[in-house]
Tab-separated table of C-alpha atoms and ligand atoms in Angstrom:
chain	number	residue	atom	x	y	z
A	247	UNK	CA	64.611	219.185	150.632
A	248	UNK	CA	67.196	216.034	149.200
A	249	UNK	CA	70.209	215.749	150.736
A	250	UNK	CA	73.983	213.977	149.755
A	251	UNK	CA	74.210	212.701	146.169
A	252	UNK	CA	77.658	214.219	144.716
A	253	UNK	CA	77.380	212.768	141.515
A	254	UNK	CA	74.811	215.578	140.619
A	255	UNK	CA	77.754	218.266	140.795
A	256	UNK	CA	77.659	220.634	137.706
A	257	UNK	CA	81.232	220.639	137.828
A	258	UNK	CA	82.347	217.419	139.417
A	259	UNK	CA	84.931	216.589	136.431
A	260	UNK	CA	86.970	219.137	137.866
A	261	UNK	CA	87.138	218.428	141.570
A	262	UNK	CA	88.957	215.150	143.718
A	263	UNK	CA	87.109	215.461	146.350
A	264	UNK	CA	83.327	215.554	147.340
A	265	UNK	CA	82.146	218.867	149.814
A	266	UNK	CA	81.463	218.340	153.563
A	267	UNK	CA	77.436	218.980	153.782
A	268	UNK	CA	78.434	222.013	155.883
A	269	UNK	CA	80.056	223.607	153.308
A	270	UNK	CA	77.138	222.247	150.997
A	271	UNK	CA	74.912	224.077	153.266
A	272	UNK	CA	77.239	226.717	153.872
A	273	UNK	CA	77.500	227.823	150.026
A	274	UNK	CA	73.482	226.312	148.611
A	275	UNK	CA	71.453	228.963	148.531
A	276	UNK	CA	68.040	226.677	147.072
A	277	UNK	CA	66.590	227.437	150.137
A	278	UNK	CA	65.705	230.806	149.752
A	279	UNK	CA	66.290	231.101	146.059
A	280	UNK	CA	64.140	228.419	145.416
A	281	UNK	CA	61.349	231.521	144.961
A	282	UNK	CA	62.319	232.757	142.146
A	283	UNK	CA	61.658	230.025	139.797
A	284	UNK	CA	59.042	231.990	138.220
A	285	UNK	CA	61.147	233.816	136.939
A	286	UNK	CA	64.463	231.896	136.198
A	287	UNK	CA	62.006	229.692	134.068
A	288	UNK	CA	60.271	233.053	132.236
A	289	UNK	CA	63.667	234.356	131.514
A	290	UNK	CA	65.098	230.551	130.704
A	291	UNK	CA	62.814	230.312	128.029
A	292	UNK	CA	62.808	233.999	126.258
A	293	UNK	CA	66.840	233.044	125.821
A	294	UNK	CA	65.988	229.488	124.841
A	295	UNK	CA	63.676	231.482	121.975
A	296	UNK	CA	66.618	233.423	120.901
A	297	UNK	CA	69.084	230.953	120.987
A	298	UNK	CA	66.674	228.886	117.938
A	299	UNK	CA	65.831	232.577	116.577
A	300	UNK	CA	69.875	232.907	116.104
A	301	UNK	CA	70.221	228.977	115.298
A	302	UNK	CA	72.418	228.672	118.079
A	303	UNK	CA	69.981	225.759	118.906
A	304	UNK	CA	67.381	223.969	117.009
A	305	UNK	CA	64.025	224.587	117.226
A	306	UNK	CA	63.462	220.684	118.060
A	307	UNK	CA	65.770	221.519	121.126
A	308	UNK	CA	63.584	224.625	122.246
A	309	UNK	CA	60.454	222.754	121.231
A	310	UNK	CA	62.220	219.996	124.063
A	311	UNK	CA	62.675	222.414	126.557
A	312	UNK	CA	59.280	224.194	126.517
A	313	UNK	CA	57.397	220.861	127.146
A	314	UNK	CA	60.195	220.353	129.842
A	315	UNK	CA	59.825	223.372	131.402
A	316	UNK	CA	55.899	222.936	130.834
A	317	UNK	CA	56.710	219.370	133.319
A	318	UNK	CA	59.036	221.854	135.370
A	319	UNK	CA	56.191	223.843	135.824
A	320	UNK	CA	53.720	221.977	137.186
A	321	UNK	CA	56.089	220.007	139.418
A	322	UNK	CA	56.545	223.141	141.579
A	323	UNK	CA	53.050	224.261	141.702
A	324	UNK	CA	51.641	221.207	142.849
A	325	UNK	CA	54.642	220.810	145.214
A	326	UNK	CA	56.500	217.465	143.725
A	327	UNK	CA	59.068	219.033	142.384
A	328	UNK	CA	61.929	217.639	144.356
A	329	UNK	CA	64.532	220.857	145.383
A	330	UNK	CA	68.221	219.368	145.653
A	331	UNK	CA	70.753	221.323	148.256
A	332	UNK	CA	73.371	219.059	146.455
A	333	UNK	CA	72.640	221.323	143.599
A	334	UNK	CA	73.379	224.750	145.560
A	335	UNK	CA	70.505	226.638	143.732
A	336	UNK	CA	67.450	226.943	142.337
A	337	UNK	CA	69.474	227.285	138.293
A	338	UNK	CA	70.902	223.936	138.273
A	339	UNK	CA	67.929	222.779	139.884
A	340	UNK	CA	65.627	223.752	137.220
A	341	UNK	CA	68.285	222.759	134.937
A	342	UNK	CA	69.134	219.240	136.612
A	343	UNK	CA	65.033	218.686	136.137
A	344	UNK	CA	65.301	219.652	132.871
A	345	UNK	CA	67.815	217.457	131.895
A	346	UNK	CA	66.228	215.024	133.653
A	347	UNK	CA	62.798	215.316	131.252
A	348	UNK	CA	64.546	216.396	127.928
A	349	UNK	CA	67.894	215.033	127.777
A	350	UNK	CA	70.396	216.648	125.407
A	351	UNK	CA	68.374	219.929	124.516
A	352	UNK	CA	68.091	220.284	128.732
A	353	UNK	CA	71.959	220.590	128.959
A	354	UNK	CA	71.741	223.412	125.559
A	355	UNK	CA	69.818	225.734	127.395
A	356	UNK	CA	72.967	227.024	129.156
A	357	UNK	CA	74.610	227.923	125.828
A	358	UNK	CA	76.140	231.567	126.135
A	359	UNK	CA	74.699	231.890	129.582
A	360	UNK	CA	76.063	231.856	133.173
A	361	UNK	CA	74.375	232.244	136.955
A	362	UNK	CA	76.004	235.562	137.252
A	363	UNK	CA	73.548	236.940	134.291
A	364	UNK	CA	71.125	234.586	135.068
A	365	UNK	CA	70.696	235.215	138.761
A	366	UNK	CA	70.957	238.780	138.110
A	367	UNK	CA	68.398	238.469	135.982
A	368	UNK	CA	65.745	236.203	137.569
A	369	UNK	CA	66.715	238.977	140.833
A	370	UNK	CA	65.311	241.928	138.838
A	371	UNK	CA	62.676	240.214	136.965
A	372	UNK	CA	61.210	239.559	140.494
A	373	UNK	CA	62.035	242.565	142.048
A	374	UNK	CA	60.471	244.379	139.066
A	375	UNK	CA	57.220	242.294	139.573
A	376	UNK	CA	57.137	242.970	143.997
A	377	UNK	CA	57.637	247.070	142.853
A	378	UNK	CA	54.301	246.980	140.629
A	379	UNK	CA	52.517	244.836	143.756
A	380	UNK	CA	53.831	247.544	146.279
A	381	UNK	CA	52.919	250.318	143.955
A	382	UNK	CA	49.292	248.930	143.611
A	383	UNK	CA	48.831	248.976	147.448
A	384	UNK	CA	50.864	252.392	147.710
A	385	UNK	CA	47.746	253.640	145.493
A	386	UNK	CA	45.655	251.588	148.325
A	387	UNK	CA	46.854	253.228	151.077
A	388	UNK	CA	46.971	257.022	149.547
A	389	UNK	CA	42.940	256.002	149.145
A	390	UNK	CA	42.680	255.440	152.622
A	391	UNK	CA	44.191	258.626	154.098
A	392	UNK	CA	42.002	260.089	151.193
A	393	UNK	CA	38.241	258.719	152.197
A	394	UNK	CA	39.347	259.462	156.301
A	395	UNK	CA	40.687	262.728	155.864
A	396	UNK	CA	37.597	263.835	153.747
A	397	UNK	CA	35.447	262.545	156.354
A	398	UNK	CA	38.132	263.783	158.998
A	399	UNK	CA	38.199	267.265	157.081
A	400	UNK	CA	36.807	269.687	159.911
A	401	UNK	CA	37.153	267.875	162.967
A	402	UNK	CA	40.170	269.750	165.160
A	403	UNK	CA	42.870	268.617	166.845
A	404	UNK	CA	46.023	270.254	168.342
A	405	UNK	CA	48.639	270.559	165.999
A	406	UNK	CA	52.069	270.036	167.976
A	407	UNK	CA	55.718	270.892	168.443
A	408	UNK	CA	57.933	269.958	170.840
A	409	UNK	CA	54.807	267.605	171.213
A	410	UNK	CA	53.717	270.471	172.667
A	411	UNK	CA	49.758	271.999	171.912
A	412	UNK	CA	50.634	274.392	168.607
A	413	UNK	CA	48.214	275.613	166.791
A	414	UNK	CA	44.439	273.786	165.814
A	415	UNK	CA	44.959	271.919	162.454
A	416	UNK	CA	42.090	269.279	161.263
A	417	UNK	CA	42.263	265.793	161.581
A	418	UNK	CA	42.516	265.722	158.205
A	419	UNK	CA	44.731	267.854	157.331
A	420	UNK	CA	47.213	266.010	159.184
A	421	UNK	CA	45.983	262.890	157.588
A	422	UNK	CA	47.270	264.648	154.030
A	423	UNK	CA	50.811	264.824	155.303
A	424	UNK	CA	51.010	261.698	155.488
A	425	UNK	CA	49.523	261.411	151.789
A	426	UNK	CA	52.179	263.442	150.923
A	427	UNK	CA	54.757	260.971	152.589
A	428	UNK	CA	53.692	257.982	150.633
A	429	UNK	CA	52.633	259.966	147.524
A	430	UNK	CA	56.460	260.655	147.543
A	431	UNK	CA	57.092	256.846	148.392
A	432	UNK	CA	55.405	255.964	145.653
A	433	UNK	CA	57.439	258.387	143.112
A	434	UNK	CA	60.425	257.028	144.441
A	435	UNK	CA	59.316	253.308	143.893
A	436	UNK	CA	58.015	254.327	140.164
A	437	UNK	CA	61.963	255.577	139.574
A	438	UNK	CA	63.678	252.398	141.155
A	439	UNK	CA	61.631	250.203	138.680
A	440	UNK	CA	63.438	252.382	135.569
A	441	UNK	CA	66.888	251.482	136.503
A	442	UNK	CA	65.691	248.019	137.212
A	443	UNK	CA	63.901	246.840	134.553
A	444	UNK	CA	66.858	246.308	132.339
A	445	UNK	CA	68.741	242.998	130.932
A	446	UNK	CA	71.561	241.351	132.050
A	447	UNK	CA	71.920	238.413	130.226
A	448	UNK	CA	74.447	238.835	127.581
A	449	UNK	CA	77.234	239.841	129.931
A	450	UNK	CA	77.496	235.905	130.780
A	451	UNK	CA	79.962	235.167	132.867
A	452	UNK	CA	80.979	238.592	132.979
A	453	UNK	CA	83.009	239.555	129.395
A	454	UNK	CA	79.742	238.965	127.914
A	455	UNK	CA	79.652	235.443	124.971
A	456	UNK	CA	80.611	234.538	121.639
A	457	UNK	CA	78.188	233.403	120.350
A	458	UNK	CA	75.862	235.465	118.186
A	459	UNK	CA	72.938	236.721	120.410
A	460	UNK	CA	70.192	238.787	120.059
A	461	UNK	CA	70.263	240.715	123.754
A	462	UNK	CA	67.662	243.415	122.163
A	463	UNK	CA	65.123	240.543	121.692
A	464	UNK	CA	65.166	238.947	125.037
A	465	UNK	CA	64.737	242.302	126.209
A	466	UNK	CA	61.994	242.804	124.494
A	467	UNK	CA	60.865	239.552	125.589
A	468	UNK	CA	60.784	240.054	129.096
A	469	UNK	CA	59.555	243.267	128.900
A	470	UNK	CA	62.615	244.977	129.436
A	471	UNK	CA	62.942	248.468	128.529
A	472	UNK	CA	66.616	247.839	127.615
A	473	UNK	CA	70.448	246.345	127.915
A	474	UNK	CA	72.675	246.891	130.756
A	475	UNK	CA	74.861	248.775	128.888
A	476	UNK	CA	78.503	246.852	130.360
A	477	UNK	CA	78.590	243.180	130.973
A	478	UNK	CA	80.950	243.502	133.832
A	479	UNK	CA	78.345	245.617	135.080
A	480	UNK	CA	75.772	243.623	134.637
A	481	UNK	CA	76.213	240.523	136.882
A	482	UNK	CA	78.020	242.535	139.691
A	483	UNK	CA	75.764	245.318	140.411
A	484	UNK	CA	73.218	245.403	142.553
A	485	UNK	CA	72.476	248.664	143.441
A	486	UNK	CA	69.061	248.998	142.010
A	487	UNK	CA	68.090	246.092	145.223
A	488	UNK	CA	69.865	248.798	147.443
A	489	UNK	CA	67.843	251.109	145.818
A	490	UNK	CA	64.443	249.415	146.185
A	491	UNK	CA	65.579	249.088	150.696
A	492	UNK	CA	66.415	252.743	150.255
A	493	UNK	CA	62.491	253.534	148.777
A	494	UNK	CA	61.399	250.366	151.628
A	495	UNK	CA	63.485	252.411	154.359
A	496	UNK	CA	61.864	255.540	153.725
A	497	UNK	CA	58.307	254.517	153.508
A	498	UNK	CA	58.714	252.789	156.592
A	499	UNK	CA	60.520	255.647	158.718
A	500	UNK	CA	57.049	257.272	157.000
A	501	UNK	CA	54.455	254.276	158.019
A	502	UNK	CA	56.911	254.299	162.077
A	503	UNK	CA	56.205	257.976	162.733
A	504	UNK	CA	52.218	257.605	161.697
A	505	UNK	CA	51.601	254.457	163.912
A	506	UNK	CA	53.405	256.464	166.580
A	507	UNK	CA	51.127	259.241	166.582
A	508	UNK	CA	48.542	255.905	166.558
A	509	UNK	CA	50.071	254.662	169.754
A	510	UNK	CA	50.078	258.375	171.385
A	511	UNK	CA	46.707	258.836	170.290
A	512	UNK	CA	45.114	255.993	171.817
A	513	UNK	CA	46.447	256.567	174.660
A	514	UNK	CA	43.541	257.766	177.273
A	515	UNK	CA	45.703	260.687	177.824
A	516	UNK	CA	44.965	261.548	174.625
A	517	UNK	CA	41.659	259.627	173.711
A	518	UNK	CA	42.089	260.987	170.155
A	519	UNK	CA	41.431	257.916	168.243
A	520	UNK	CA	40.056	254.236	168.785
A	521	UNK	CA	41.922	251.768	166.717
A	522	UNK	CA	39.478	248.499	165.725
A	523	UNK	CA	39.588	245.437	168.144
A	524	UNK	CA	41.127	243.695	165.231
A	525	UNK	CA	44.427	246.255	165.359
A	526	UNK	CA	44.168	245.503	169.228
A	527	UNK	CA	45.305	242.748	171.534
A	528	UNK	CA	45.107	242.444	174.975
A	529	UNK	CA	47.455	241.239	177.696
A	530	UNK	CA	48.144	237.914	179.769
A	531	UNK	CA	47.833	239.480	182.742
A	532	UNK	CA	46.534	242.803	182.723
A	533	UNK	CA	42.775	242.314	181.834
A	534	UNK	CA	42.218	245.856	181.281
A	535	UNK	CA	44.625	246.456	178.498
A	536	UNK	CA	43.317	246.923	175.219
A	537	UNK	CA	47.818	247.397	173.154
A	538	UNK	CA	48.128	249.403	169.863
A	539	UNK	CA	50.062	245.591	168.944
A	540	UNK	CA	50.040	246.662	164.637
A	541	UNK	CA	51.531	249.520	164.840
A	542	UNK	CA	54.094	249.097	167.405
A	543	UNK	CA	55.321	245.941	164.966
A	544	UNK	CA	55.251	248.174	162.537
A	545	UNK	CA	57.481	250.699	164.123
A	546	UNK	CA	59.943	247.889	165.127
A	547	UNK	CA	59.612	246.031	161.854
A	548	UNK	CA	61.304	249.638	160.731
A	549	UNK	CA	64.312	249.512	162.268
A	550	UNK	CA	64.982	245.219	160.997
A	551	UNK	CA	64.469	247.027	157.312
A	552	UNK	CA	67.167	249.819	158.611
A	553	UNK	CA	69.445	246.578	158.415
A	554	UNK	CA	68.959	244.950	155.294
A	555	UNK	CA	69.921	248.020	153.976
A	556	UNK	CA	72.884	248.285	155.931
A	557	UNK	CA	73.775	244.916	155.113
A	558	UNK	CA	73.396	245.387	151.556
A	559	UNK	CA	75.439	248.600	151.217
A	560	UNK	CA	78.013	246.697	153.751
A	561	UNK	CA	77.982	243.532	150.857
A	562	UNK	CA	79.060	245.652	148.238
A	563	UNK	CA	81.413	247.935	149.575
A	564	UNK	CA	84.200	245.881	149.336
A	565	UNK	CA	83.457	243.752	146.088
A	566	UNK	CA	85.974	243.758	142.561
A	567	UNK	CA	84.768	243.594	139.860
A	568	UNK	CA	82.853	241.596	138.350
A	569	UNK	CA	80.889	238.589	139.905
A	570	UNK	CA	81.597	237.369	143.698
A	571	UNK	CA	80.155	234.896	145.518
A	572	UNK	CA	79.089	237.714	148.134
A	573	UNK	CA	76.327	238.758	145.827
A	574	UNK	CA	74.430	235.586	147.192
A	575	UNK	CA	73.921	237.006	150.134
A	576	UNK	CA	71.878	239.968	148.740
A	577	UNK	CA	68.306	237.601	148.588
A	578	UNK	CA	67.562	236.709	151.846
A	579	UNK	CA	67.435	240.925	153.034
A	580	UNK	CA	65.921	241.311	150.041
A	581	UNK	CA	63.401	239.100	150.458
A	582	UNK	CA	62.431	240.103	154.072
A	583	UNK	CA	62.716	243.584	152.802
A	584	UNK	CA	59.598	242.778	150.233
A	585	UNK	CA	57.666	240.715	152.447
A	586	UNK	CA	57.765	242.951	155.155
A	587	UNK	CA	56.304	245.985	153.139
A	588	UNK	CA	54.192	243.783	151.692
A	589	UNK	CA	52.594	242.708	154.856
A	590	UNK	CA	52.817	245.928	156.684
A	591	UNK	CA	50.914	247.661	153.575
A	592	UNK	CA	48.203	245.376	153.314
A	593	UNK	CA	47.313	246.027	156.772
A	594	UNK	CA	47.582	249.808	157.290
A	595	UNK	CA	45.568	249.745	153.933
A	596	UNK	CA	42.946	247.568	156.348
A	597	UNK	CA	43.664	249.696	159.905
A	598	UNK	CA	42.821	253.188	158.304
A	599	UNK	CA	39.490	252.538	157.894
A	600	UNK	CA	38.774	251.501	161.415
A	601	UNK	CA	39.998	254.448	162.972
A	602	UNK	CA	37.743	256.593	164.693
A	603	UNK	CA	37.736	259.823	166.169
A	604	UNK	CA	36.945	261.314	169.802
A	605	UNK	CA	36.195	264.705	168.361
A	606	UNK	CA	35.478	266.145	172.025
A	607	UNK	CA	38.937	264.723	173.059
A	608	UNK	CA	40.119	266.587	170.420
A	609	UNK	CA	38.749	270.309	171.107
A	610	UNK	CA	39.248	269.524	175.105
A	611	UNK	CA	43.451	269.381	174.426
A	612	UNK	CA	43.412	272.632	172.322
A	613	UNK	CA	41.397	274.574	174.523
A	614	UNK	CA	43.883	273.633	177.433
A	615	UNK	CA	46.806	274.279	175.286
A	616	UNK	CA	46.147	278.352	174.348
A	617	UNK	CA	46.445	276.546	171.127
A	618	UNK	CA	44.884	280.154	169.743
A	619	UNK	CA	47.908	282.213	171.003
A	620	UNK	CA	49.507	282.729	168.164
A	621	UNK	CA	45.689	283.799	166.088
A	622	UNK	CA	45.251	286.917	168.684
A	623	UNK	CA	48.666	288.326	167.511
A	624	UNK	CA	48.096	288.807	164.857
A	625	UNK	CA	44.832	289.815	165.266
A	626	UNK	CA	47.092	292.632	166.915
A	627	UNK	CA	49.539	292.223	164.208
A	628	UNK	CA	46.453	293.435	161.746
A	629	UNK	CA	45.529	296.652	164.548
A	630	UNK	CA	48.893	297.634	163.666
A	631	UNK	CA	50.791	296.575	166.816
A	632	UNK	CA	54.531	295.547	165.677
A	633	UNK	CA	54.615	291.321	166.097
A	634	UNK	CA	56.913	291.283	168.698
A	635	UNK	CA	54.803	293.498	170.503
A	636	UNK	CA	52.093	291.317	170.101
A	637	UNK	CA	53.766	288.177	170.887
A	638	UNK	CA	54.772	290.071	174.186
A	639	UNK	CA	51.370	290.951	175.550
A	640	UNK	CA	49.786	287.898	174.073
A	641	UNK	CA	52.400	285.907	176.313
A	642	UNK	CA	51.165	288.041	179.127
A	643	UNK	CA	47.245	287.457	178.442
A	644	UNK	CA	48.130	283.984	178.549
A	645	UNK	CA	49.813	284.073	182.172
A	646	UNK	CA	46.972	285.773	183.348
A	647	UNK	CA	44.277	283.045	181.835
A	648	UNK	CA	46.649	280.211	183.249
A	649	UNK	CA	46.558	282.024	186.475
A	650	UNK	CA	42.896	282.210	186.649
A	651	UNK	CA	42.383	278.543	184.758
A	652	UNK	CA	40.475	279.914	182.043
A	653	UNK	CA	41.188	279.348	178.106
A	654	UNK	CA	41.669	282.890	176.304
A	655	UNK	CA	38.498	283.349	174.828
A	656	UNK	CA	37.019	282.724	178.464
A	657	UNK	CA	38.419	286.058	179.379
A	658	UNK	CA	36.442	289.313	179.722
A	659	UNK	CA	37.341	291.735	177.188
A	660	UNK	CA	38.326	293.833	179.930
A	661	UNK	CA	40.460	291.636	181.033
A	662	UNK	CA	41.958	291.078	177.479
A	663	UNK	CA	41.866	295.305	177.168
A	664	UNK	CA	44.250	295.602	179.819
A	665	UNK	CA	47.140	293.866	177.111
A	666	UNK	CA	46.709	295.989	174.952
A	667	UNK	CA	43.661	298.953	174.283
A	668	UNK	CA	43.664	297.881	170.594
A	669	UNK	CA	41.456	294.418	171.324
A	670	UNK	CA	37.828	295.126	170.720
A	671	UNK	CA	35.163	292.874	170.909
A	672	UNK	CA	35.705	291.289	167.638
A	673	UNK	CA	38.671	289.588	169.172
A	674	UNK	CA	36.143	286.394	169.953
A	675	UNK	CA	35.878	285.654	166.609
A	676	UNK	CA	39.370	285.348	166.219
A	677	UNK	CA	39.911	283.359	168.914
A	678	UNK	CA	37.261	280.969	168.498
A	679	UNK	CA	38.923	277.289	167.471
A	680	UNK	CA	36.685	277.152	164.366
A	681	UNK	CA	38.090	281.080	163.686
A	682	UNK	CA	41.772	279.949	163.932
A	683	UNK	CA	41.324	277.110	161.068
A	684	UNK	CA	38.931	278.596	159.058
A	685	UNK	CA	41.322	281.514	158.661
A	686	UNK	CA	44.230	279.470	157.194
A	687	UNK	CA	42.615	279.276	154.049
A	688	UNK	CA	45.350	279.518	151.197
A	689	UNK	CA	46.854	275.985	149.517
A	690	UNK	CA	48.413	274.551	151.687
A	691	UNK	CA	46.837	275.580	155.188
A	692	UNK	CA	44.130	273.784	157.844
A	693	UNK	CA	41.560	275.293	156.964
A	694	UNK	CA	38.379	272.711	155.762
A	695	UNK	CA	37.549	273.942	152.967
A	696	UNK	CA	41.191	273.472	151.906
A	697	UNK	CA	41.035	269.936	153.188
A	698	UNK	CA	39.052	269.713	150.883
A	699	UNK	CA	40.053	270.855	147.991
A	700	UNK	CA	43.723	269.251	148.300
A	701	UNK	CA	41.553	266.198	148.806
A	702	UNK	CA	40.093	266.489	145.151
A	703	UNK	CA	43.639	267.555	143.723
A	704	UNK	CA	45.459	264.858	145.028
A	705	UNK	CA	42.046	262.206	143.877
A	706	UNK	CA	42.025	263.899	140.347
A	707	UNK	CA	46.340	263.136	140.162
B	120	LIG	N1	73.363	231.044	143.659
B	120	LIG	C1	74.114	232.160	142.974
B	120	LIG	C2	74.175	233.695	143.420
B	120	LIG	O1	72.917	233.675	144.415
B	120	LIG	C3	74.217	231.746	141.513
B	120	LIG	C4	75.223	232.818	140.857
B	120	LIG	C5	76.514	231.931	141.280
B	120	LIG	N2	77.168	232.159	140.400
B	120	LIG	C6	78.954	230.899	140.329
B	120	LIG	N3	79.355	231.863	139.181
B	120	LIG	N4	79.071	230.625	141.375
B	120	LIG	O2	74.904	234.656	143.407
């Protein structure tokens, strides 16, 4: 990044003293907004094409602009473009270089445009591309969840409430819960894309422009679904970015819950799963350690995304219409949100197939937790006992089994009949883990056959 060349100021004519280096650094955004260069150039070319079509600039000017921009693109791609802090942001950097390359045509590019509608357009284009990347990754994440759920469709796992053993479920069913969350996340991103995909250009600084522009033509060239209807709103609104960050916050919250479970399940006291070594790290002091760093970091990075959402909401709440320089602060939170969500999804797409289960430990945990107590209560209800009375009878039976240090299924028929005379030897089918799973065979239930049916529906879309 080159510094200090006050002759470069676009607005030098109006000012009598140069900016201090500190103020320059404080007000500049090129350090972070340079990454929108492809979008900026794409939008500039569309704008120039429209200006020529409307006879606002000549076709020669357009040809010069196109030639110059091709040169700028190649300089940036090859790392030969010099980004200057003196030129404040990416827009002025690119325009200045274009003008150095092609002369007056470069100076005509900004006709009927302001950096206010220019930056709003760039962000929307950038975010639209980012949403498309994220939606593709979400699809892969969903596919991996479905694949693992299929493999584990009949693997019995303790379902918890209050983190205490509640009822048997299948691991496949548990994974499908996350599939549903991610499916809704994907819907939210698709919805957010619709509102992001509108063209601000034409709003100019805030009030529109006096040139005979054709906004719809530019919108079509850039693949926007339409134009922003109000020029003030077009340059000042950032709600699409906030909405994006909110969708990311929800997605990360879901990933964080999954991460928390992975960490718990990896603890040897649970011993339910193993994560592939490449997602774990060792300790510098304790030789025996194998730490689940990746899920822990995903949990931690969720906080950072919530922070960015709060930053953007707070950034906007006090701003009068229309554009204010405050808006420049939208980029770093937005870019970091995009990067963090992208990396997290890419890692989880790899991590999910690297999960192996230990079904024996899962079954042991189920046996120790009297997980089929509700099944026994339902059995008694089917035999005519009111559910509340059945609940109480089973409570007493659990107490007895606990005293004896056995599971409900290990109590003798005689022992069980002390709690209700309605119990007969068909009870043992009900008390088994697989019987309990198979009985929940309605849509949305945990029976292995239902898990497979849900996977088939999900794959059909
Ligand atoms: N760098 C600025 C931003 O990110 C571009 C728009 C500047 N507009 C202005 N009137 N100073 O918002």
